[in-house]
CSV table of C-alpha atoms in Angstrom, one decimal:
chain,number,residue,atom,x,y,z
J,356,MET,CA,25.4,-4.8,8.2
J,357,THR,CA,24.5,-1.4,9.5
J,358,GLN,CA,25.7,0.0,12.8
J,359,ALA,CA,22.1,-0.9,14.0
J,360,SER,CA,23.2,-4.5,14.3
J,361,ARG,CA,25.2,-3.6,17.4
J,362,VAL,CA,22.1,-2.2,19.3
J,363,PRO,CA,21.0,-4.3,22.2
J,364,ALA,CA,18.3,-6.9,21.2
J,365,ASP,CA,15.8,-5.9,23.9
J,366,GLN,CA,15.9,-2.1,22.7
J,367,VAL,CA,15.6,-3.2,19.0
J,368,SER,CA,12.7,-5.5,19.6
J,369,ALA,CA,10.7,-2.7,21.2
J,370,ALA,CA,10.7,-0.6,18.2
J,371,THR,CA,8.1,-2.2,16.3
J,372,ALA,CA,6.9,-4.7,19.1
J,373,GLY,CA,7.9,-7.5,17.0
J,374,GLN,CA,5.4,-6.9,14.3
J,375,PRO,CA,6.6,-7.4,10.7
J,376,VAL,CA,7.3,-4.1,8.8
J,377,ALA,CA,6.9,-5.8,5.4
J,378,ALA,CA,3.4,-7.4,4.4
J,379,ILE,CA,3.5,-9.9,1.4
J,380,GLU,CA,0.3,-10.3,-0.4
J,381,ASN,CA,-0.4,-12.8,-3.2
J,382,PRO,CA,3.3,-14.2,-3.0
J,383,GLN,CA,2.4,-16.9,-5.5
J,384,GLY,CA,1.0,-14.5,-8.0
J,385,ARG,CA,2.0,-15.6,-11.7
J,386,SER,CA,2.8,-12.0,-13.0
J,387,PRO,CA,6.5,-11.4,-13.7
J,388,ILE,CA,5.9,-7.9,-12.0
J,389,LEU,CA,6.7,-7.2,-8.3
J,390,LEU,CA,4.7,-4.5,-6.8
J,391,ILE,CA,6.1,-2.4,-3.9
J,392,CYS,CA,4.3,0.2,-1.8
J,393,GLU,CA,6.8,1.6,0.7
J,394,HIS,CA,4.4,4.3,2.1
J,395,ALA,CA,1.3,2.2,2.4
J,396,SER,CA,0.7,2.8,6.1
J,397,ASN,CA,0.3,5.8,8.6
J,398,HIS,CA,0.7,3.4,11.5
J,399,LEU,CA,3.0,4.4,14.3
J,400,PRO,CA,4.1,1.6,16.7
J,401,ALA,CA,3.3,2.2,20.3
J,402,ARG,CA,6.9,3.0,21.2
J,403,TYR,CA,6.6,6.3,19.3
J,404,GLY,CA,3.4,7.4,20.5
J,405,THR,CA,2.2,10.1,18.1
J,406,LEU,CA,5.7,11.7,17.6
J,407,GLY,CA,4.0,14.9,18.8
J,408,LEU,CA,1.5,15.1,16.0
J,409,GLY,CA,-2.3,15.4,16.0
J,410,PRO,CA,-4.9,13.1,14.4
J,411,GLU,CA,-5.3,15.4,11.3
J,412,GLU,CA,-1.6,15.4,10.7
J,413,LEU,CA,-1.3,11.8,11.0
J,414,GLU,CA,-4.1,11.2,8.4
J,415,SER,CA,-2.4,13.6,6.1
J,416,HIS,CA,0.1,12.8,3.3
J,417,ILE,CA,3.1,13.6,5.7
J,418,ALA,CA,2.4,10.1,7.4
J,419,TRP,CA,1.8,8.0,4.2
J,420,ASP,CA,0.6,8.1,0.6
J,421,PRO,CA,-3.1,8.1,1.0
J,422,GLY,CA,-4.8,5.6,-1.7
J,423,ALA,CA,-1.6,4.0,-2.8
J,424,LEU,CA,-2.1,0.8,-0.9
J,425,GLY,CA,-5.7,0.5,-2.3
J,426,VAL,CA,-4.3,0.9,-5.7
J,427,ALA,CA,-1.6,-1.5,-5.3
J,428,LYS,CA,-3.8,-4.1,-3.8
J,429,GLU,CA,-6.2,-3.9,-6.8
J,430,LEU,CA,-3.4,-4.0,-9.2
J,431,SER,CA,-2.1,-7.2,-7.5
J,432,ARG,CA,-5.6,-8.6,-8.0
J,433,LEU,CA,-6.0,-7.6,-11.5
J,434,LEU,CA,-2.4,-8.5,-12.5
J,435,ASP,CA,-2.1,-11.6,-10.3
J,436,ALA,CA,1.1,-10.1,-9.1
J,437,PRO,CA,2.8,-10.3,-5.7
J,438,LEU,CA,2.7,-7.1,-3.5
J,439,ILE,CA,5.0,-6.2,-0.8
J,440,HIS,CA,4.0,-3.2,1.3
J,441,ALA,CA,5.1,-1.4,4.5
J,442,THR,CA,2.9,-1.6,7.8
J,443,VAL,CA,4.8,1.5,9.4
J,444,SER,CA,4.5,5.1,8.7
J,445,ARG,CA,7.3,7.0,6.9
J,446,LEU,CA,7.3,9.3,9.8
J,447,VAL,CA,9.3,6.7,11.8
J,448,LEU,CA,11.7,6.2,8.7
J,449,ASP,CA,11.2,6.7,5.0
J,450,LEU,CA,11.9,3.4,3.3
J,451,ASN,CA,12.3,5.0,0.0
J,452,ARG,CA,15.5,6.8,1.2
J,453,GLU,CA,19.1,5.6,1.7
J,454,PRO,CA,19.1,5.3,5.6
J,455,SER,CA,22.2,7.5,5.9
J,456,ALA,CA,20.4,10.5,4.1
J,457,PRO,CA,19.4,13.5,6.3
J,458,ASP,CA,15.9,13.1,5.4
J,459,SER,CA,15.4,9.4,5.8
J,460,ILE,CA,13.9,10.4,9.2
J,461,TRP,CA,11.9,13.8,8.7
J,462,THR,CA,12.2,16.5,11.2
J,463,LEU,CA,10.1,18.9,8.9
J,464,SER,CA,7.8,17.5,6.3
J,465,GLU,CA,6.6,20.4,4.1
J,466,ARG,CA,5.8,22.9,6.7
J,467,THR,CA,5.1,20.5,9.7
J,468,THR,CA,7.7,19.9,12.4
J,469,ILE,CA,7.9,16.3,13.7
J,470,PRO,CA,8.5,16.9,17.4
J,471,GLY,CA,9.2,13.2,18.1
J,472,ASN,CA,12.1,13.1,15.4
J,473,LEU,CA,14.0,16.2,16.6
J,474,ASP,CA,17.5,15.6,18.2
J,475,LEU,CA,17.7,11.8,17.8
J,476,ASP,CA,20.8,10.2,18.9
J,477,ALA,CA,22.9,7.7,17.0
J,478,GLU,CA,21.4,4.8,18.9
J,479,GLU,CA,17.8,5.7,18.3
J,480,ARG,CA,18.6,6.2,14.5
J,481,ALA,CA,20.2,2.9,14.6
J,482,ILE,CA,17.3,1.2,16.2
J,483,ARG,CA,15.0,2.5,13.4
J,484,VAL,CA,17.4,1.7,10.6
J,485,CYS,CA,17.5,-2.0,11.9
J,486,GLU,CA,14.0,-2.6,12.9
J,487,VAL,CA,12.3,-0.6,9.9
J,488,TYR,CA,14.6,-0.1,6.9
J,489,ASP,CA,16.7,-3.4,7.1
J,490,ALA,CA,13.8,-5.5,8.0
J,491,PHE,CA,11.7,-4.1,5.1
J,492,HIS,CA,14.3,-4.2,2.3
J,493,ASN,CA,15.8,-7.6,3.5
J,494,ALA,CA,12.4,-9.0,3.2
J,495,VAL,CA,12.1,-7.6,-0.4
J,496,ASP,CA,15.6,-8.9,-1.2
J,497,VAL,CA,14.7,-12.5,0.0
J,498,PHE,CA,11.4,-12.6,-2.0
J,499,ALA,CA,12.8,-11.0,-5.1
J,500,ASP,CA,16.0,-13.1,-5.2
J,501,ALA,CA,13.8,-16.3,-4.9
J,502,ARG,CA,11.5,-15.0,-7.8
J,503,HIS,CA,14.5,-13.9,-10.0
J,504,ALA,CA,16.3,-17.3,-9.4
J,505,ALA,CA,13.1,-19.0,-10.6
J,506,GLY,CA,12.7,-17.0,-13.7
J,507,GLN,CA,9.5,-15.3,-12.3
J,508,LEU,CA,10.6,-11.8,-11.9
J,509,GLY,CA,10.8,-9.4,-14.9
J,510,ALA,CA,10.0,-5.9,-13.7
J,511,VAL,CA,9.6,-3.8,-10.3
J,512,VAL,CA,6.9,-1.3,-10.0
J,513,SER,CA,6.4,0.9,-7.0
J,514,ILE,CA,3.1,2.7,-6.2
J,515,HIS,CA,2.9,6.1,-4.6
J,516,SER,CA,0.5,9.1,-4.3
J,517,PHE,CA,1.2,12.9,-4.2
J,518,THR,CA,-0.6,15.8,-2.8
J,519,PRO,CA,-2.4,18.2,-5.3
J,520,VAL,CA,-0.9,21.3,-3.8
J,521,TYR,CA,2.7,21.6,-2.4
J,522,ARG,CA,3.9,24.7,-0.7
J,523,ASP,CA,0.9,26.5,-2.2
J,524,VAL,CA,1.7,25.5,-5.7
J,525,PRO,CA,-0.9,23.3,-7.6
J,526,ARG,CA,0.3,20.3,-9.4
J,527,PRO,CA,-1.4,19.9,-12.9
J,528,TRP,CA,-0.6,16.2,-13.3
J,529,GLN,CA,-3.1,13.3,-12.6
J,530,ILE,CA,-0.2,10.9,-12.6
J,531,GLY,CA,3.6,11.0,-12.9
J,532,LEU,CA,5.8,8.2,-14.0
J,533,ILE,CA,9.2,8.2,-12.5
J,534,PHE,CA,12.2,6.6,-14.2
J,535,ASN,CA,15.9,6.7,-14.3
J,536,ARG,CA,18.4,5.4,-17.0
J,537,ASP,CA,16.0,2.8,-18.3
J,538,GLU,CA,13.0,4.7,-19.4
J,539,ARG,CA,11.4,1.8,-21.7
J,540,TYR,CA,8.6,0.9,-19.1
J,541,ALA,CA,7.8,4.4,-18.3
J,542,ARG,CA,7.4,5.3,-22.0
J,543,TYR,CA,5.2,2.4,-22.8
J,544,VAL,CA,2.9,3.2,-20.0
J,545,GLU,CA,3.0,7.0,-20.9
J,546,ALA,CA,1.9,6.1,-24.5
J,547,GLY,CA,-1.1,4.2,-23.3
J,548,LEU,CA,-2.1,6.9,-20.8
J,549,LYS,CA,-1.9,9.6,-23.5
J,550,GLN,CA,-4.7,7.9,-25.4
J,551,ASP,CA,-6.8,9.9,-22.9
J,552,PRO,CA,-6.5,13.4,-24.0
J,553,ALA,CA,-8.0,14.6,-20.6
J,554,LEU,CA,-5.0,13.1,-18.8
J,555,THR,CA,-1.8,15.3,-17.9
J,556,VAL,CA,1.0,12.9,-17.5
J,557,GLY,CA,4.1,13.9,-15.7
J,558,MET,CA,7.3,12.3,-16.8
J,559,ASN,CA,9.7,12.5,-13.8
J,560,GLU,CA,7.0,14.8,-12.2
J,561,PRO,CA,6.3,15.8,-9.5
J,562,TYR,CA,9.6,14.0,-8.5
J,563,SER,CA,12.5,12.7,-10.3
J,564,PRO,CA,15.6,10.5,-9.3
J,565,ALA,CA,17.4,13.8,-8.7
J,566,ASP,CA,15.1,14.3,-5.7
J,567,ARG,CA,16.5,11.0,-4.2
J,568,VAL,CA,13.0,9.2,-4.5
J,569,PHE,CA,14.4,6.3,-6.6
J,570,HIS,CA,16.2,4.4,-3.8
J,571,THR,CA,13.7,1.4,-3.7
J,572,LEU,CA,14.0,0.8,-7.4
J,573,GLU,CA,17.8,1.3,-7.5
J,574,ARG,CA,18.1,-1.4,-4.9
J,575,HIS,CA,15.6,-3.9,-6.0
J,576,ALA,CA,15.2,-3.3,-9.7
J,577,GLU,CA,18.4,-1.6,-11.2
J,578,LYS,CA,20.7,-3.8,-9.3
J,579,ARG,CA,19.1,-7.0,-10.6
J,580,GLY,CA,19.1,-5.4,-14.1
J,581,LEU,CA,15.2,-5.2,-14.2
J,582,PRO,CA,12.9,-2.6,-15.7
J,583,PRO,CA,11.9,-0.2,-12.9
J,584,LEU,CA,8.9,2.1,-12.7
J,585,MET,CA,7.7,4.4,-10.1
J,586,ILE,CA,4.0,5.4,-10.4
J,587,GLU,CA,2.8,8.6,-8.6
J,588,ILE,CA,-1.0,9.2,-8.5
J,589,ARG,CA,-2.7,12.5,-7.3
J,590,ASN,CA,-4.1,11.6,-4.0
J,591,ASP,CA,-7.5,13.3,-4.3
J,592,LEU,CA,-8.3,10.9,-7.2
J,593,ILE,CA,-7.7,7.8,-5.2
J,594,ARG,CA,-9.2,8.7,-1.8
J,595,THR,CA,-12.2,6.3,-2.3
J,596,GLN,CA,-12.3,2.7,-3.3
J,597,ASP,CA,-14.0,3.5,-6.5
J,598,GLY,CA,-11.1,5.9,-7.4
J,599,GLN,CA,-8.4,3.3,-6.5
J,600,ALA,CA,-10.3,0.6,-8.6
J,601,SER,CA,-10.7,3.0,-11.5
J,602,TRP,CA,-6.9,3.9,-11.6
J,603,ALA,CA,-5.8,0.3,-11.1
J,604,SER,CA,-8.1,-0.9,-14.1
J,605,ARG,CA,-6.5,1.9,-16.2
J,606,LEU,CA,-2.9,0.9,-15.2
J,607,ALA,CA,-3.1,-2.8,-15.1
J,608,PRO,CA,-3.4,-3.5,-19.0
J,609,LEU,CA,-0.5,-1.1,-19.7
J,610,LEU,CA,1.7,-2.6,-16.9
J,611,ARG,CA,1.0,-6.1,-18.2
J,612,GLU,CA,1.6,-5.5,-21.7
J,613,GLY,CA,4.5,-3.4,-21.1
J,614,ALA,CA,6.2,-6.0,-19.2
J,615,ARG,CA,5.7,-8.4,-22.0
J,616,THR,CA,7.5,-6.1,-24.4
J,617,LEU,CA,10.6,-5.3,-22.4
């Protein structure tokens, strides 16, 4: 249990107004792949207001991974795979970080200060950990444990998107595959993607586990001995439904066949 468990219940319940932070779609899906999308939403519960940000900032990548949920939902449909996704913006708390990490609650994202996250006291941080981090990851644990015990869980794949330019530096990749010690799934998908010579595939680019972006997969895949894969797609390519459907159609057969070979 985290220190958040000692926060008074009336304060904790106000954080997300009793709304679930983890949504589960296609829970009876027959695929052995569990899809996760931690940065699916830019929604801020009323308790947080706008965190001092404007509409443009709240629509930008600092608040969520644009397009990622659309890709994840279409993959869920094509693969017949369960999907668990967040319903709260990462500006409240980044679900893909260990909650004790300094950047689990951002005060500065790229060049944007998050006024509502400055100078948080221990109690406020504890409320967010309990209501957002614990609620989401405990829901994933319960679901994954049940699937695993039933022999229905063979791999965990998390879906993300990244901005084409970061700190004025263009990123050349259309897609990145992020992996840690077990690289089998990533290598299988890489080989399939590279059949298209027009694609530039980043391997542990634009991020790697050294950037501490592998937390979800450490907790839900590696600790269960399951193959993990984190997929990052450049967000200008998946802003539209057509783009999301195109990338999901490209990835689905590779994920399906890759899972069968592991």
